[in-house]
mmCIF file of C-alpha atoms in Angstrom:
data_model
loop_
_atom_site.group_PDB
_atom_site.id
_atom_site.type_symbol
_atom_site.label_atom_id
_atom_site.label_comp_id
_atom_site.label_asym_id
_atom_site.label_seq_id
_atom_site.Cartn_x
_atom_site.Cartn_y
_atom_site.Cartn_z
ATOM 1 C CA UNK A 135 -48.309 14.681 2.013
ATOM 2 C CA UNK A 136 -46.190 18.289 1.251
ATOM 3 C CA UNK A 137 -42.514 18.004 0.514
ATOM 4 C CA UNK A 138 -41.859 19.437 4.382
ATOM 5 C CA UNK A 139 -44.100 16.758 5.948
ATOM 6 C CA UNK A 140 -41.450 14.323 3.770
ATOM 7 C CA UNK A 141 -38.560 15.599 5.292
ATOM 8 C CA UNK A 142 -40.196 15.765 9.203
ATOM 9 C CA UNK A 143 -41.579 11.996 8.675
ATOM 10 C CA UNK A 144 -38.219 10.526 6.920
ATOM 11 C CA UNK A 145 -36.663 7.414 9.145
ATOM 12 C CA UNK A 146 -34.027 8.573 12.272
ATOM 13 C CA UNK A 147 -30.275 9.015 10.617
ATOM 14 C CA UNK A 148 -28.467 5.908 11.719
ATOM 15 C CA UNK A 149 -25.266 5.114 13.548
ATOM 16 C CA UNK A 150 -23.663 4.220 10.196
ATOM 17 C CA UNK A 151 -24.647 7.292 8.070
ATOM 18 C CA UNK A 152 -23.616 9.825 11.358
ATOM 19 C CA UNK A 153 -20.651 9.058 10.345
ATOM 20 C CA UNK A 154 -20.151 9.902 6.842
ATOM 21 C CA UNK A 155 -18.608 12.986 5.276
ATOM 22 C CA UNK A 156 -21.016 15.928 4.487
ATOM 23 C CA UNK A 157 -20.753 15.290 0.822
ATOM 24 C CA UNK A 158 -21.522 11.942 1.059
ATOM 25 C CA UNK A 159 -24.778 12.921 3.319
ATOM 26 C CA UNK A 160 -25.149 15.695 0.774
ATOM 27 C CA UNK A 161 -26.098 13.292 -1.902
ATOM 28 C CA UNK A 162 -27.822 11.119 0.330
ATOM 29 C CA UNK A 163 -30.628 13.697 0.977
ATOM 30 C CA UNK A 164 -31.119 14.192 -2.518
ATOM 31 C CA UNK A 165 -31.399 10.583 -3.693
ATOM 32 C CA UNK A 166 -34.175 10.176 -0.797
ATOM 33 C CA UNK A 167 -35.941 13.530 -2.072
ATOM 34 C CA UNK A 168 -35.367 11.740 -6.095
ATOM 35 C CA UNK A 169 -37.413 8.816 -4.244
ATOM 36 C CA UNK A 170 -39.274 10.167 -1.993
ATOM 37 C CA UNK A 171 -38.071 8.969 1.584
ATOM 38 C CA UNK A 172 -37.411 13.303 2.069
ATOM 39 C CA UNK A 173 -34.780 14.300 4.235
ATOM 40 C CA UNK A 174 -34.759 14.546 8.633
ATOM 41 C CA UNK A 175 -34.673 17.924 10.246
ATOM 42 C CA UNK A 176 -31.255 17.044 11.635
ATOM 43 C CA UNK A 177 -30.012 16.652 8.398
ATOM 44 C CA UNK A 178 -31.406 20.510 7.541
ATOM 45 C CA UNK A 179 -30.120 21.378 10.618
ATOM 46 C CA UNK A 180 -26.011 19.600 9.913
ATOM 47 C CA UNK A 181 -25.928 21.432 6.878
ATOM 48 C CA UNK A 182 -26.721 24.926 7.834
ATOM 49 C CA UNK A 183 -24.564 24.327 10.398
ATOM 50 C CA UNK A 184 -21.983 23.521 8.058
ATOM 51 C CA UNK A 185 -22.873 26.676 5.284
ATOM 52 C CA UNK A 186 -22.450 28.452 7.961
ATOM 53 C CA UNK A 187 -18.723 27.511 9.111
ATOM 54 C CA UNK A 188 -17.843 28.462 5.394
ATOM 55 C CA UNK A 189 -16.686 31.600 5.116
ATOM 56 C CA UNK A 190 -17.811 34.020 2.075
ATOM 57 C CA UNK A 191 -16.456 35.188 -0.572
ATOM 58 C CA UNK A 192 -16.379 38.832 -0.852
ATOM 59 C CA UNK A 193 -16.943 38.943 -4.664
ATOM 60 C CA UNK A 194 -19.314 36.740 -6.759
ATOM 61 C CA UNK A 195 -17.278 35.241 -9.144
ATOM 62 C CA UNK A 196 -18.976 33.129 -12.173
ATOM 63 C CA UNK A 197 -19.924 29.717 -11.336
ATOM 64 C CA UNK A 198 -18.035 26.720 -13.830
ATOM 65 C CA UNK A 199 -20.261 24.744 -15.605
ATOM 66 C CA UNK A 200 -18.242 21.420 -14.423
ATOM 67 C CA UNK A 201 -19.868 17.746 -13.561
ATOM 68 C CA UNK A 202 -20.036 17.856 -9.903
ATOM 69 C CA UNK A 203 -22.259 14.246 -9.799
ATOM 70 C CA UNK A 204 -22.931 11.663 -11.673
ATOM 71 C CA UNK A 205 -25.429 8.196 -11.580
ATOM 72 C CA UNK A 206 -24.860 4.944 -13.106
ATOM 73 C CA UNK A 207 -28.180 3.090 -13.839
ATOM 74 C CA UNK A 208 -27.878 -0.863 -13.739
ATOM 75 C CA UNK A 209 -29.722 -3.668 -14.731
ATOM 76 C CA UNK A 210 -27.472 -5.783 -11.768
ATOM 77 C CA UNK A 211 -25.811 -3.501 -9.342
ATOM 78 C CA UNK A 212 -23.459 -5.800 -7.850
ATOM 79 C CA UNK A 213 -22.091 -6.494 -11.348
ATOM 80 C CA UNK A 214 -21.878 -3.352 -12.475
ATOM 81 C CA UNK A 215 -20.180 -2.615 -8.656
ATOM 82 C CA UNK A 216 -17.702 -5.352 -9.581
ATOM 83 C CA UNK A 217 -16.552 -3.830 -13.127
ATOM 84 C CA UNK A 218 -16.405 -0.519 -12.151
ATOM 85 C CA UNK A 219 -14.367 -1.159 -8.547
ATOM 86 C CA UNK A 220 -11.536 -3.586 -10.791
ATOM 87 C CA UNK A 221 -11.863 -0.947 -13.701
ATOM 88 C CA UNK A 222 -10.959 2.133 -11.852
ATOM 89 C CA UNK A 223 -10.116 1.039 -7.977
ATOM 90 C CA UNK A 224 -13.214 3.072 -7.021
ATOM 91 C CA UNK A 225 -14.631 2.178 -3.652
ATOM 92 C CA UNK A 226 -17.888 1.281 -4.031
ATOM 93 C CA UNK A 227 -20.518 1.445 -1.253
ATOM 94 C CA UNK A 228 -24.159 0.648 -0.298
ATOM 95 C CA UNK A 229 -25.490 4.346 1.297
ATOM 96 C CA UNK A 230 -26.692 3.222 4.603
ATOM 97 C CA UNK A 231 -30.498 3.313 5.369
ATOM 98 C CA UNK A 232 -30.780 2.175 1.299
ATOM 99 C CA UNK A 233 -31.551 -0.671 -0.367
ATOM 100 C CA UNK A 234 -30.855 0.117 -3.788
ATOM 101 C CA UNK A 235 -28.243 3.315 -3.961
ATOM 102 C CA UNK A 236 -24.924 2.886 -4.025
ATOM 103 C CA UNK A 237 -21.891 5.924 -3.221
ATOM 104 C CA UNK A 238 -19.072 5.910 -5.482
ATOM 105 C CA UNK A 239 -15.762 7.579 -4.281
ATOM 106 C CA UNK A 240 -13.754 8.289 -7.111
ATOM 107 C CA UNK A 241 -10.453 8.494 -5.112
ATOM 108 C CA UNK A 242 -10.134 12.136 -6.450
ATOM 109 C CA UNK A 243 -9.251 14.734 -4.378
ATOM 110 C CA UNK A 244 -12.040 16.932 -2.738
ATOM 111 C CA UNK A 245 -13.417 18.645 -6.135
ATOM 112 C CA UNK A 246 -13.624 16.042 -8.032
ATOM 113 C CA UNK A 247 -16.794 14.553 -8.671
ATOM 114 C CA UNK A 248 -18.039 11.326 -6.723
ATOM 115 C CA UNK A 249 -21.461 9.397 -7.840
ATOM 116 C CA UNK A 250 -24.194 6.877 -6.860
ATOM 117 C CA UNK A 251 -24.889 3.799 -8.719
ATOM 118 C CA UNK A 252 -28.436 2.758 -8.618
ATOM 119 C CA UNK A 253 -30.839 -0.122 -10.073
ATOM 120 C CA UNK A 254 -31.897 0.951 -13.527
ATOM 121 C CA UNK A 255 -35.219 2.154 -13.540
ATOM 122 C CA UNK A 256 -36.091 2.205 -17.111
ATOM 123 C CA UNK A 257 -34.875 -0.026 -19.964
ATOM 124 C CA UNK A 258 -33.505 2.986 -21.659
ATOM 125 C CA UNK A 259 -31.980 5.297 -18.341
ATOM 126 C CA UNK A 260 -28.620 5.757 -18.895
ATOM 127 C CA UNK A 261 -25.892 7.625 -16.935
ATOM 128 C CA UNK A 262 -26.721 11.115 -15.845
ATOM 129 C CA UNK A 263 -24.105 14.347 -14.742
ATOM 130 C CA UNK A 264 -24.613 16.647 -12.677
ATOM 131 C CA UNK A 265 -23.470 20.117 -13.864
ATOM 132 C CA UNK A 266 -23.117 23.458 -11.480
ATOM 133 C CA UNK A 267 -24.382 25.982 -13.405
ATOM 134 C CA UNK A 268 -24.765 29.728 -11.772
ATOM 135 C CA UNK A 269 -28.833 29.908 -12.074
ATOM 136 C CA UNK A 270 -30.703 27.287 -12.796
ATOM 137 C CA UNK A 271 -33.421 29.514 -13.392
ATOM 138 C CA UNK A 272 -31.391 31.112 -16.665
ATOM 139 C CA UNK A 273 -30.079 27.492 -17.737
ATOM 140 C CA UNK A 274 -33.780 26.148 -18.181
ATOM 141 C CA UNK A 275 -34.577 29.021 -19.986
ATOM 142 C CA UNK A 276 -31.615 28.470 -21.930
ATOM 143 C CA UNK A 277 -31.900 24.982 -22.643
ATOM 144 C CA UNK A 278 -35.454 25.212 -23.937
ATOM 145 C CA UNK A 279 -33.646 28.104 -26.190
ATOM 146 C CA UNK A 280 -31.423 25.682 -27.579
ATOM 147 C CA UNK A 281 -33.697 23.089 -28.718
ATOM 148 C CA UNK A 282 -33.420 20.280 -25.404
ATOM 149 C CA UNK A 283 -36.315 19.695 -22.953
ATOM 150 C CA UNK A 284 -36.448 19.864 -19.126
ATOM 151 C CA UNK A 285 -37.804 16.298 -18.013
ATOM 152 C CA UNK A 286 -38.224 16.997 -14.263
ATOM 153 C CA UNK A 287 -38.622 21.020 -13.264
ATOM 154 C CA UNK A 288 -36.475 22.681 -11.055
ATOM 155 C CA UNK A 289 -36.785 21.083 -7.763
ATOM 156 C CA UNK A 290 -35.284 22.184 -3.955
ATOM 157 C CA UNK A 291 -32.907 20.238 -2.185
ATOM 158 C CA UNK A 292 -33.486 22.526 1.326
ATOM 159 C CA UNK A 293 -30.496 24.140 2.519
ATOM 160 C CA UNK A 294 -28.545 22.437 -0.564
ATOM 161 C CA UNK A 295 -29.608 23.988 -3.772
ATOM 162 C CA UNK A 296 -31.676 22.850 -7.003
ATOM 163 C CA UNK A 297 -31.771 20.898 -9.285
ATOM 164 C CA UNK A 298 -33.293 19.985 -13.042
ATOM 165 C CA UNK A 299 -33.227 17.022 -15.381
ATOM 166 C CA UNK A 300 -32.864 17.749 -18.959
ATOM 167 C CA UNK A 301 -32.639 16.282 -22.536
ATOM 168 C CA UNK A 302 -30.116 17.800 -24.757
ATOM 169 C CA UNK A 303 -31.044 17.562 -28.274
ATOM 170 C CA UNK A 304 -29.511 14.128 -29.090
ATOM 171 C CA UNK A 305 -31.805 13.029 -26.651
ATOM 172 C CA UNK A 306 -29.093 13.104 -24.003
ATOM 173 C CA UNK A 307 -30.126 12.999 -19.927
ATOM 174 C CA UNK A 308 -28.323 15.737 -17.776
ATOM 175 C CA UNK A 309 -28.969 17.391 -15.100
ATOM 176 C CA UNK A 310 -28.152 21.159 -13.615
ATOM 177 C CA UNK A 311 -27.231 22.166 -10.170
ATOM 178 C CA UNK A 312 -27.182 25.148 -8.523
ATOM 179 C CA UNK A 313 -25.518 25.078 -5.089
ATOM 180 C CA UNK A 314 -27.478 26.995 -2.160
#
């Protein structure tokens, strides 16, 4: 099966997840593309809608390299749902239509970063940002420069942007983003 024939075959949207905010759906999409459930043509179809309504800005300015994502890997979700909701007052949600992905709201206003908290994988997975970098193209380049290692290539998010997992050189997970 092709990536596109993901995204055509992926379940109906439901009721529940109609409902949430675009960046909420936004990270949806790429957590079923990270496990390969793809995305639904509606979904493709929300968000041009909704690059489109945007207007543009007349000069390209440089992007910030700031975390726009994160993902906390645990051994017991619900646990680690408990500490972090008493710790910090976050609101802590299942993401409807999955079994094992959680949404974080932070509570921050609208640019600060939100996350998903997931079942842990891998004995050793620990918690991964997402940086916005300008190209992701140039920042592979440039982390293989620098002495770190690109785990999982660049891979498209349709209609979203891209996105790359990487080691720093202390062994470190991150990932880039580049917006659409």
């Amino acid at each position: 099966m092709n990536i596109e024939q993901s995204f055509t075959d992926a379940p109906q949207q439901t009721h529940r997840e109609a409902k949430l905010p675009p960046k909420l759906k936004a990270h949806l999409r790429v957590r079923r593309i990270l496990s390969g459930q793809g995305i639904k043509t509606t979904e493709r179809q929300f968000m041009s809608t909704l690059t489109k309504e945007k207007p543009r800005q007349a000069k390209k300015t440089k992007t910030p390299a700031s975390i726009v994502w994160f993902e906390i890997p645990a051994d017991k979700p619900e646990r680690a749902k408990e500490f972090y909701g008493q710790l910090f007052g976050w609101k802590i949600e299942l993401f409807p239509g999955m079994k094992d992905y959680w949404h974080i709201d932070t509570g921050g206003p609208d640019k600060s970063p939100d996350g998903g908290l997931m079942a842990r994988k891998t004995p050793e997975e620990p918690i991964t940002n997402y940086i916005n970098v300008e190209s992701i193209d140039e920042s592979i380049e440039k982390v293989k420069e620098l002495g770190g290692e690109i785990c999982k290539p660049k891979t498209e998010i349709p209609e979203m942007g891209y996105f790359a997992i990487c080691k720093d050189t202390e062994k470190n997970t991150f990932a880039l983003w580049e917006k659409a």
